[in-house]
mmCIF file of C-alpha atoms in Angstrom:
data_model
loop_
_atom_site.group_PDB
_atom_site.id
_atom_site.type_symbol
_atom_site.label_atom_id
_atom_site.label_comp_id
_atom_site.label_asym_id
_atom_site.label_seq_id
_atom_site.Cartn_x
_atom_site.Cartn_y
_atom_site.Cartn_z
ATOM 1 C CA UNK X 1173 70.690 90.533 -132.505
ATOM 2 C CA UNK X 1174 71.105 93.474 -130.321
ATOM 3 C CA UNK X 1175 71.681 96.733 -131.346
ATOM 4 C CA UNK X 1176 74.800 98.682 -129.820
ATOM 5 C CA UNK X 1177 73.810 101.733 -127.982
ATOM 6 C CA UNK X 1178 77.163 102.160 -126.432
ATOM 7 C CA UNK X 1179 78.561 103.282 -130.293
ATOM 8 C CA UNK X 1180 76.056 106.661 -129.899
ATOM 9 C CA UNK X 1181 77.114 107.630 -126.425
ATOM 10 C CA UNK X 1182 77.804 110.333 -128.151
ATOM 11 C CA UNK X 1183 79.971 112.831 -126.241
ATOM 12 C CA UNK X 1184 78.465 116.246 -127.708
ATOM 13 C CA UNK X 1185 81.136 118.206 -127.947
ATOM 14 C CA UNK X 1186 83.044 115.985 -129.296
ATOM 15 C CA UNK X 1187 80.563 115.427 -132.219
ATOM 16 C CA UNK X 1188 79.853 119.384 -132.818
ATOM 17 C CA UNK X 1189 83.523 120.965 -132.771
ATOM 18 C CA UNK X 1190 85.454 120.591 -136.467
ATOM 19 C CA UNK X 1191 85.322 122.460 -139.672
ATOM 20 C CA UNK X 1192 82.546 121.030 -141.785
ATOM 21 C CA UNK X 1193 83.592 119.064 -144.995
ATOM 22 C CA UNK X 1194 80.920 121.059 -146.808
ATOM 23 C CA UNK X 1195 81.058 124.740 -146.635
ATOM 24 C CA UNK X 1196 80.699 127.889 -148.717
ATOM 25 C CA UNK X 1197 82.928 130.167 -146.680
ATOM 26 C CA UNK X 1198 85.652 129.580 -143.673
ATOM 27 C CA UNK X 1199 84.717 132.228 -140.986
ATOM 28 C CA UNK X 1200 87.436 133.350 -139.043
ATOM 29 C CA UNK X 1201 87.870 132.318 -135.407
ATOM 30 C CA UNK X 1202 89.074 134.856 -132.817
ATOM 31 C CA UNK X 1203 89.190 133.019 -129.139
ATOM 32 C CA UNK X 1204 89.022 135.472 -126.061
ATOM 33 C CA UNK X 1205 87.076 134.511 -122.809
ATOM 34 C CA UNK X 1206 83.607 135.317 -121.956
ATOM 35 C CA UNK X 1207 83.277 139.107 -122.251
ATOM 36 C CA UNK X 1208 84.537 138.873 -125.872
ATOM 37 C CA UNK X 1209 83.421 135.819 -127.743
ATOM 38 C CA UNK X 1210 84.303 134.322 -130.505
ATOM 39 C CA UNK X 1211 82.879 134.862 -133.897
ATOM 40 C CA UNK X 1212 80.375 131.911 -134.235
ATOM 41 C CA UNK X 1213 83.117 129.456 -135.534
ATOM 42 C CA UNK X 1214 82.871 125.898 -137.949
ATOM 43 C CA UNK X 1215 82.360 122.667 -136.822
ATOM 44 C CA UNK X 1216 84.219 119.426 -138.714
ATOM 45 C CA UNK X 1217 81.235 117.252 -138.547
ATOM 46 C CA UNK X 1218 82.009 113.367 -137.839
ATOM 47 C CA UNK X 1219 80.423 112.243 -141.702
ATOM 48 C CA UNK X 1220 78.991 114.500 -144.527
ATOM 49 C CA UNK X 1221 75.525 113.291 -146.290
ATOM 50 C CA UNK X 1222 75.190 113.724 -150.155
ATOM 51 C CA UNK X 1223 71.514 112.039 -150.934
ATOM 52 C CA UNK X 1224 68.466 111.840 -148.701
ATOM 53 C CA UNK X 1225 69.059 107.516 -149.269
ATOM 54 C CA UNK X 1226 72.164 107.899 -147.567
ATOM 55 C CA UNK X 1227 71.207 110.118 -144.657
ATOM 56 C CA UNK X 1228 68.049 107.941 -143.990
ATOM 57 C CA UNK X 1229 70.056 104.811 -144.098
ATOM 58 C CA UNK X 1230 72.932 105.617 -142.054
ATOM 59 C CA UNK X 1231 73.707 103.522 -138.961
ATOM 60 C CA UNK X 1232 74.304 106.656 -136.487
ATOM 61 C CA UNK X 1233 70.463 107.691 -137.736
ATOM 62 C CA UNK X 1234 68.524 106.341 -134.865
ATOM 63 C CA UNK X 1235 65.371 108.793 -135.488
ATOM 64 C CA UNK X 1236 63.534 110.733 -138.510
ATOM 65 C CA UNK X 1237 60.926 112.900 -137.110
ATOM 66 C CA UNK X 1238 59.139 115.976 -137.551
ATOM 67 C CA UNK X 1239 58.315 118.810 -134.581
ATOM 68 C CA UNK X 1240 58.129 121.788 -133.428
ATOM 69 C CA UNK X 1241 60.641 123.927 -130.843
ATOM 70 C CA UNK X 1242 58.567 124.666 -127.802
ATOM 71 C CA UNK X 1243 61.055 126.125 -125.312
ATOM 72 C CA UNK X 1244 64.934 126.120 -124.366
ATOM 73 C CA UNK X 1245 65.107 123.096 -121.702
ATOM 74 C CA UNK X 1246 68.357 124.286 -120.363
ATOM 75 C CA UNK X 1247 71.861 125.875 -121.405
ATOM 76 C CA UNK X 1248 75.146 124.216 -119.627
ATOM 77 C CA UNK X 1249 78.372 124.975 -119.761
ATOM 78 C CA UNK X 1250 80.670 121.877 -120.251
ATOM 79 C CA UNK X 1251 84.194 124.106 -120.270
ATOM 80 C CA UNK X 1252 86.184 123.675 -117.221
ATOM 81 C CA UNK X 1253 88.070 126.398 -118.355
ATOM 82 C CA UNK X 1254 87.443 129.486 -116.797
ATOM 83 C CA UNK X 1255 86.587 132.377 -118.933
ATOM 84 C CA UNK X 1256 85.990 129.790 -122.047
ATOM 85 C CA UNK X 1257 82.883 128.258 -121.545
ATOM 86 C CA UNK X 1258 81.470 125.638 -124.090
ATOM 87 C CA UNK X 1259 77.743 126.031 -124.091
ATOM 88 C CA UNK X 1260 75.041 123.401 -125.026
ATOM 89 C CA UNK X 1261 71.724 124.158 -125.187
ATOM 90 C CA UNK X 1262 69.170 121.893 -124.578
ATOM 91 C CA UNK X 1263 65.961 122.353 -126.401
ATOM 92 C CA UNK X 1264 62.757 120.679 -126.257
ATOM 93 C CA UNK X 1265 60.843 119.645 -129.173
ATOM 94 C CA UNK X 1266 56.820 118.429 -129.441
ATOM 95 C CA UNK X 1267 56.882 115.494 -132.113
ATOM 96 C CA UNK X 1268 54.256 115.069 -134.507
ATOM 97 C CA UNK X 1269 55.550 112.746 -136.962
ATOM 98 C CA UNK X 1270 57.835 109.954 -136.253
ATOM 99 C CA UNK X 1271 59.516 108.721 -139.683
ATOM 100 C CA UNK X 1272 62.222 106.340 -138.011
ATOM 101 C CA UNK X 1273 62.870 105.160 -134.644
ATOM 102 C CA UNK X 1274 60.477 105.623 -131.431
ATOM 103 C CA UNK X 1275 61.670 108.555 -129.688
ATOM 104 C CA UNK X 1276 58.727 109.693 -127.719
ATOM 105 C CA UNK X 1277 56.068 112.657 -127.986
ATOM 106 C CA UNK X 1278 58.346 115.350 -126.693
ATOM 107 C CA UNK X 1279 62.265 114.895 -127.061
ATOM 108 C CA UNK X 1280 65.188 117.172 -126.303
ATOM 109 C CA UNK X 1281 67.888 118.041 -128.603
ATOM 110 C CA UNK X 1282 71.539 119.321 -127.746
ATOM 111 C CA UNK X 1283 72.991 122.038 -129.482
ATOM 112 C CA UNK X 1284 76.268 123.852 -129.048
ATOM 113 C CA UNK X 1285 75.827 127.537 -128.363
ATOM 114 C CA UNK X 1286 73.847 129.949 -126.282
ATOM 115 C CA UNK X 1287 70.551 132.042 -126.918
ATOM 116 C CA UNK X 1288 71.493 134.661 -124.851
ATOM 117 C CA UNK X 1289 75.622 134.973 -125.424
ATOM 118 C CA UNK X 1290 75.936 135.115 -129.594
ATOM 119 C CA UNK X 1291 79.095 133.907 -131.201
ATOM 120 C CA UNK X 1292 79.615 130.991 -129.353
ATOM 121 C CA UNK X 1293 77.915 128.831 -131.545
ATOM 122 C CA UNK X 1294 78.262 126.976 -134.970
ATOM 123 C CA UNK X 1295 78.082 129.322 -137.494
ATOM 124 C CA UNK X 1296 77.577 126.222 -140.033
ATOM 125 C CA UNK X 1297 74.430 125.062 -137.663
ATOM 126 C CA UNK X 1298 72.786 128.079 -136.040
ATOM 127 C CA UNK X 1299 70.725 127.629 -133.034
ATOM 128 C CA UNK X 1300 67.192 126.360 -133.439
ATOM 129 C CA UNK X 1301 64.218 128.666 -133.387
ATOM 130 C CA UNK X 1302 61.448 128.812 -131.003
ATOM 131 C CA UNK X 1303 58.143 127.898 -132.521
ATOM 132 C CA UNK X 1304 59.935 126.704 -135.515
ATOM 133 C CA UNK X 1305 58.928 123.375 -137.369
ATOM 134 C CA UNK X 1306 61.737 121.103 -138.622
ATOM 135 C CA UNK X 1307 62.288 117.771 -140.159
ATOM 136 C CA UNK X 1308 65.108 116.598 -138.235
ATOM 137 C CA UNK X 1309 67.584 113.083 -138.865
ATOM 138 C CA UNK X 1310 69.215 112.903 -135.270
ATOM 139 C CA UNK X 1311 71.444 110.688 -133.249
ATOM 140 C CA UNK X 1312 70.989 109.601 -130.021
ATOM 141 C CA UNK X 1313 73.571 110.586 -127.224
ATOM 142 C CA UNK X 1314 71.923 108.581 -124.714
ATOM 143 C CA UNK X 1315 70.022 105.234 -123.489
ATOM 144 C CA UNK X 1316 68.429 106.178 -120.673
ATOM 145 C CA UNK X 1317 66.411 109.387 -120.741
ATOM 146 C CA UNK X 1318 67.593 109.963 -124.603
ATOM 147 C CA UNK X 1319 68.690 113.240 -125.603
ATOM 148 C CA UNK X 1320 69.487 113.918 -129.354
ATOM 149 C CA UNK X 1321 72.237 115.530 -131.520
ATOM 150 C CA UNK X 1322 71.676 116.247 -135.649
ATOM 151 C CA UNK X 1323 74.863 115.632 -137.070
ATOM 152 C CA UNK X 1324 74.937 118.495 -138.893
ATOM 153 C CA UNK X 1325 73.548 121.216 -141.097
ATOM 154 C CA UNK X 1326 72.730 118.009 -142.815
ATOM 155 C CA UNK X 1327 69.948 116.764 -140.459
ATOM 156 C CA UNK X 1328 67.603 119.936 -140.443
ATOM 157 C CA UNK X 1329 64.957 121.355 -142.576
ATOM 158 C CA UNK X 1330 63.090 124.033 -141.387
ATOM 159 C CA UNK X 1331 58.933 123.424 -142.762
ATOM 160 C CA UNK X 1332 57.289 126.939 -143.676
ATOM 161 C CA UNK X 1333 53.473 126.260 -145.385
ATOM 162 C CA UNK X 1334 54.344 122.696 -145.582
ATOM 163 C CA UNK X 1335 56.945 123.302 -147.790
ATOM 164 C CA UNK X 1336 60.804 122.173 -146.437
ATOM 165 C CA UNK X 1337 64.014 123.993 -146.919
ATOM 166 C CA UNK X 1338 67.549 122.952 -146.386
ATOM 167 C CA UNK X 1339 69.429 125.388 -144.089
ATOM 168 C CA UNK X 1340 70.795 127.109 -147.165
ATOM 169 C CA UNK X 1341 67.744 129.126 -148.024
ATOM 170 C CA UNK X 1342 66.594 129.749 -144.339
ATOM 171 C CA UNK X 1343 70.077 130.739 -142.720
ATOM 172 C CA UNK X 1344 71.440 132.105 -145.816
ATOM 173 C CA UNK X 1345 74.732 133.667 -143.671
ATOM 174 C CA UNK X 1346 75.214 130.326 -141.832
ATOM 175 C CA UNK X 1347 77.768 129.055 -144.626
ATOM 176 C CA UNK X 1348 76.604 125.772 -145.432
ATOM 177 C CA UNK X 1349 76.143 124.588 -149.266
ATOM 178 C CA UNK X 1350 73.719 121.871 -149.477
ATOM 179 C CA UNK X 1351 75.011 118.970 -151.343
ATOM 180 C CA UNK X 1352 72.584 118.699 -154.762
ATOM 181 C CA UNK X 1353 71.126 115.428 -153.344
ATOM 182 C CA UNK X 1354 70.250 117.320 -149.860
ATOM 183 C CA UNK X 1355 69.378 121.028 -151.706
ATOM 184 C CA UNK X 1356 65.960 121.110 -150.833
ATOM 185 C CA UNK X 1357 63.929 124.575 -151.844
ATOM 186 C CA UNK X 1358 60.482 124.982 -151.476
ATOM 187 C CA UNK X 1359 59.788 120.850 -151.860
ATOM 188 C CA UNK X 1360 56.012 119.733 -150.087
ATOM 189 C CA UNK X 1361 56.830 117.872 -146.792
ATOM 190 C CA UNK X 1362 54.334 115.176 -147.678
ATOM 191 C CA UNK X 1363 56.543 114.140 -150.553
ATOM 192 C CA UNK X 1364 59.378 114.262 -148.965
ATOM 193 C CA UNK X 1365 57.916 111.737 -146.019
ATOM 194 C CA UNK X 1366 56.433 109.537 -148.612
ATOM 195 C CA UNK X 1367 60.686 109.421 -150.151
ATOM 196 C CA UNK X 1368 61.426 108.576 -146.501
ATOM 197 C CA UNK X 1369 59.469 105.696 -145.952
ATOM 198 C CA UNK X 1370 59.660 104.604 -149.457
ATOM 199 C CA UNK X 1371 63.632 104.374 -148.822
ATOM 200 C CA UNK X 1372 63.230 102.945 -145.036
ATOM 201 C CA UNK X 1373 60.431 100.433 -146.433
ATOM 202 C CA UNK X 1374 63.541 98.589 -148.663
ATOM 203 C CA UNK X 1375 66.055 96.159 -147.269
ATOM 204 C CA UNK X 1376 69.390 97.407 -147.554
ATOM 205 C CA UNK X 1377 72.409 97.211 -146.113
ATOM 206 C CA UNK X 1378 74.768 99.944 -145.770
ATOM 207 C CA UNK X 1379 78.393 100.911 -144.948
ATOM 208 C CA UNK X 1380 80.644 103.270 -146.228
ATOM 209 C CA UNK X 1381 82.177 102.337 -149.397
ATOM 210 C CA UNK X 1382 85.728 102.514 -149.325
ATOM 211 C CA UNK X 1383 88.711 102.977 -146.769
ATOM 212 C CA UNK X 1384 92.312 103.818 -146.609
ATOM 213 C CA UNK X 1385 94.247 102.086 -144.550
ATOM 214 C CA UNK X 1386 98.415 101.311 -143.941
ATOM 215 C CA UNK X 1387 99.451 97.164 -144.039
ATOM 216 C CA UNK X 1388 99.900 95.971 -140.537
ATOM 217 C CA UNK X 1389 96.437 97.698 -139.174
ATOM 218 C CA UNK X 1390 92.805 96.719 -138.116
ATOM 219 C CA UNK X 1391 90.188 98.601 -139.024
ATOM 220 C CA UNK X 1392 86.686 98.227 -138.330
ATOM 221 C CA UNK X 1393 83.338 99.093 -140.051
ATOM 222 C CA UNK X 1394 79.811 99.438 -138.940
ATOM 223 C CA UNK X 1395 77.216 97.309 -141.023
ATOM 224 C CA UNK X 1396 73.809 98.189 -141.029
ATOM 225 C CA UNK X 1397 70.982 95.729 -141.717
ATOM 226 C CA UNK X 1398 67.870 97.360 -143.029
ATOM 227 C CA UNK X 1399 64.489 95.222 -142.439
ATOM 228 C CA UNK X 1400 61.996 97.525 -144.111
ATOM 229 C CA UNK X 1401 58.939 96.428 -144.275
ATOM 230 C CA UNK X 1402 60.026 92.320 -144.305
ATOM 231 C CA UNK X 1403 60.206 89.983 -141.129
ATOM 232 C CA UNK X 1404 60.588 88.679 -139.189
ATOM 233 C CA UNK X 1405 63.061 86.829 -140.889
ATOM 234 C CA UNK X 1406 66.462 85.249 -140.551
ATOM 235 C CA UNK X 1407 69.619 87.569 -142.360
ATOM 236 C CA UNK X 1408 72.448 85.322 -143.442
ATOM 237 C CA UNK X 1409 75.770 87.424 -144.615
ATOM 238 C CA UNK X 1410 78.786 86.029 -146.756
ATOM 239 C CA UNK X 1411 81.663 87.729 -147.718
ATOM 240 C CA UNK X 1412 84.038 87.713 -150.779
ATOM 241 C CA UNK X 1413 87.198 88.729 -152.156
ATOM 242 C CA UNK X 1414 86.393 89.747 -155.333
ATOM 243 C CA UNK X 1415 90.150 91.843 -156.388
ATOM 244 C CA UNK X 1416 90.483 89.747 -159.335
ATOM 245 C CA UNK X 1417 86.957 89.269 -160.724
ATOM 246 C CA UNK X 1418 86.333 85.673 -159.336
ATOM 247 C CA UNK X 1419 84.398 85.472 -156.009
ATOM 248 C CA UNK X 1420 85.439 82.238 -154.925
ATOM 249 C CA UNK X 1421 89.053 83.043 -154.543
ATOM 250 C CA UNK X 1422 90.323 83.960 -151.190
ATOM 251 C CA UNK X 1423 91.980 86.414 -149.383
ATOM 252 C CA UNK X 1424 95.535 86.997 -149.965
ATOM 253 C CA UNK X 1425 97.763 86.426 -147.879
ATOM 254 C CA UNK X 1426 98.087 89.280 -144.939
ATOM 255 C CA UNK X 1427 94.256 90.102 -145.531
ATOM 256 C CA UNK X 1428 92.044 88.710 -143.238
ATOM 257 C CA UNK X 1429 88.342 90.025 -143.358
ATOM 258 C CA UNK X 1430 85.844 88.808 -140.133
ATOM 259 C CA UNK X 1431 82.478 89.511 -139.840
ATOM 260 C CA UNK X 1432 80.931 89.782 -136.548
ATOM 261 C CA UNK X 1433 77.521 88.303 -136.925
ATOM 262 C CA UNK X 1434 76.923 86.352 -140.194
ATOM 263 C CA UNK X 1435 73.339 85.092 -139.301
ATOM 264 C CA UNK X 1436 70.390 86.362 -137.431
ATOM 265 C CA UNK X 1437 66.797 87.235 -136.875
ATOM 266 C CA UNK X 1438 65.607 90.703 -138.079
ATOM 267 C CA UNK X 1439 61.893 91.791 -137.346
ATOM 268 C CA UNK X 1440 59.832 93.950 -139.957
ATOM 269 C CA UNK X 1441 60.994 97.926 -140.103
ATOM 270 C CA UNK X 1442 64.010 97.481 -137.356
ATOM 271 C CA UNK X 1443 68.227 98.715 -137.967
ATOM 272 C CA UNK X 1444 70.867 95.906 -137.035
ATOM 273 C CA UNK X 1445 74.475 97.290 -136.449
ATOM 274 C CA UNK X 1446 77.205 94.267 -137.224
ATOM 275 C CA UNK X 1447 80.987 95.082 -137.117
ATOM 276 C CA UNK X 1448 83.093 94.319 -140.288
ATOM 277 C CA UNK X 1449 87.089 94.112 -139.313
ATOM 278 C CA UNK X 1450 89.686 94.144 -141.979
ATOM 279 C CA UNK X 1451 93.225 92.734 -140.449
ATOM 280 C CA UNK X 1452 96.046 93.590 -142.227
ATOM 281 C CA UNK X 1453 99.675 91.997 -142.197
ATOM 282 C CA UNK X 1454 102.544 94.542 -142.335
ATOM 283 C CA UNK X 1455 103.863 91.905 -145.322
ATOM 284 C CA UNK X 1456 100.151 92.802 -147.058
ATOM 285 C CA UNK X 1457 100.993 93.916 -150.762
ATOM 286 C CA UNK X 1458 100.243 97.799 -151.438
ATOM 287 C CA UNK X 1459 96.948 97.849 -153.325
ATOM 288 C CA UNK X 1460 93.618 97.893 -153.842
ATOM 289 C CA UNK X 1461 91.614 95.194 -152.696
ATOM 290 C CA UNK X 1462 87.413 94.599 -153.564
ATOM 291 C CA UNK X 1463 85.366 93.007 -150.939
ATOM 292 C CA UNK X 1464 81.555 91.949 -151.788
ATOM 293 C CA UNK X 1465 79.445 91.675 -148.724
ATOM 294 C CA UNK X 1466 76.065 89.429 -149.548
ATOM 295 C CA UNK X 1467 73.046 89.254 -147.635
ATOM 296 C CA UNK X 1468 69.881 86.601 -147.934
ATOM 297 C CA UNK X 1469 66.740 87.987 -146.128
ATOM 298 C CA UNK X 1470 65.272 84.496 -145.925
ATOM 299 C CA UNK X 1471 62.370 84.555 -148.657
ATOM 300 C CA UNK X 1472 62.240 88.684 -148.565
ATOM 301 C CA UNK X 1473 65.071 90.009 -150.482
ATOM 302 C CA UNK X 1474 68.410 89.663 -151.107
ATOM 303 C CA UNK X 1475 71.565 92.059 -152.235
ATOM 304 C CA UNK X 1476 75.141 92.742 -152.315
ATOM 305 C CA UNK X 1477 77.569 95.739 -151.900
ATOM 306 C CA UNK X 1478 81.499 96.593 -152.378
ATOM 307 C CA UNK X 1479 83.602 97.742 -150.240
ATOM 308 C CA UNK X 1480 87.054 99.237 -151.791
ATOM 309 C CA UNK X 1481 90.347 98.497 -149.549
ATOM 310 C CA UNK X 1482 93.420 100.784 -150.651
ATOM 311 C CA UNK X 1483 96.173 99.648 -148.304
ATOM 312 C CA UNK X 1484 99.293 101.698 -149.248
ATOM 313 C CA UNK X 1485 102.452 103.064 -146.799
ATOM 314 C CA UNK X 1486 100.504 106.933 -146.548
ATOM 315 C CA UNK X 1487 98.590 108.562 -143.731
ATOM 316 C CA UNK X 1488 95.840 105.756 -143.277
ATOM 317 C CA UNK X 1489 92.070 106.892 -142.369
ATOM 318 C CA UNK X 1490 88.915 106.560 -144.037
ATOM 319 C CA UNK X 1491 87.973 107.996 -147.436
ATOM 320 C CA UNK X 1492 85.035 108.623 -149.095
ATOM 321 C CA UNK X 1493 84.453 107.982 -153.221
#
């Protein structure tokens, strides 16, 4: 099975401007052009991360790594607008540690904002420091010649005498409040990258756990496939309507659950992105509906998880338990 690059072509502005969905404090935003700048505003981040499972496991993770800022590749401006600019900087990081992924010795990661033009950046995410070690859970934006994007406060931990911190305690006026799972103080980087690989070293699958969503829609959800430390190994998936308490009865009528890919071959330690679509008739009852995805990883392992369906006539879009 192939994995889907095309679903992190990230574009990075897209991913860094919103108002986060954890914050301490809402700074105010003033625009003006480029001889008055902003104050540093918020970003709304594309997903919030509440446990260091969840952030290691998530499909849009493509690398866990630790490194060091060497330099500032390059700042662009991606505004059109005259007198607005929208700055990324580019900066390059020396890898030590790789916890996830295989991103390469050196890698460069995008951030919005500008060293040398303060307050137009993300006051929720301040700009890297030079000669500054981090543990960093990053996205990539790119296939060829891979650049990287965290996605959010969320996916950086500064390491000072091997100790990490969540951005909380280093960037104390950026902010952010560090969900309890994520509110890391003082804790030895070696056991946090022996948590990591314990956690990456299980087979799991993982998706988000419920949605919201109006009769008469599609919606779609990523699935990922977690190898471990297993494989190779052939993954077969079933899937269940399991509203009433009895997984053998199907689907009511106007619900119509496909999954993309319900059997392939998985190698040891490797992510597999499948596509979970939930069709919905406009005649669909308002309700809540309980789907059980199963997986067999052939002699390895095997599991299940829910997904919650609330289908009801309000603003539809994803929601979070």
């Amino acid at each position: 099975m192939v994995r889907n690059m095309q679903r992190i072509s990230l574009v990075i502005i897209a991913l860094l401007l919103m108002i986060p969905m954890i914050s301490c404090k809402q700074p105010s935003i003033t625009t003006s052009g480029d001889n008055n700048p902003i104050t540093d505003g918020s970003a709304s981040w594309a997903k919030g991360y509440y446990s260091l499972n969840e952030i290691c496991t998530a499909p849009e993770i493509d690398v866990i790594v630790i490194g060091t800022v060497t330099h500032v590749a390059e700042v662009v401006n991606y505004s059109n607008i005259p007198g607005h600019p929208t700055y990324v900087t580019k900066f390059a990081f020396k890898i030590e540690t790789t916890l996830k992924g295989k991103p390469g010795s050196e890698i460069i990661v995008n951030q919005l904002g500008n060293p040398d033009k303060p307050g137009w950046g993300i006051i929720d995410d301040p700009l890297y420091d030079i000669g500054h070690r981090y543990l960093l859970f990053l996205v990539q934006t790119t296939e060829d010649n891979p650049a990287y994007v965290s996605p959010g406060p969320w996916g950086r931990y500064e390491i000072i005498n091997e100790k990490a911190y969540s951005l909380n305690y280093t960037k104390t006026d950026s902010g952010y409040c560090a969900p309890a799972g994520l509110d890391i103080d003082g804790t030895q980087i070696e056991n946090i990258k022996l948590n990591i690989q314990d956690i990456l070293n299980t087979t799991q699958v993982a998706f988000q756990d419920a949605v919201r969503i109006e009769p008469g829609n599609i919606f779609n959800i990523e699935v990922a496939f977690i190898a471990g430390k297993y494989g190779p190994g052939v993954v077969t998936y079933s899937v269940h309507n399991v509203s009433t308490g009895v997984t053998q009865e199907p689907f009511p009528e106007g619900l119509e659950v496909i999954l993309e890919n319900t059997r392939f071959t998985a190698e040891k330690g490797e992510n597999y992105i499948n596509n979970l679509q939930i069709n919905t008739s406009k005649y669909l009852s308002p309700g809540t509906y309980i789907i059980k995805l199963q997986y067999v990883y052939e002699n390895y392992s095997s599991g299940e998880r829910q997904l919650i369906i609330y289908v009801n006539y309000a603003t539809s879009g994803k929601m979070r338990q």
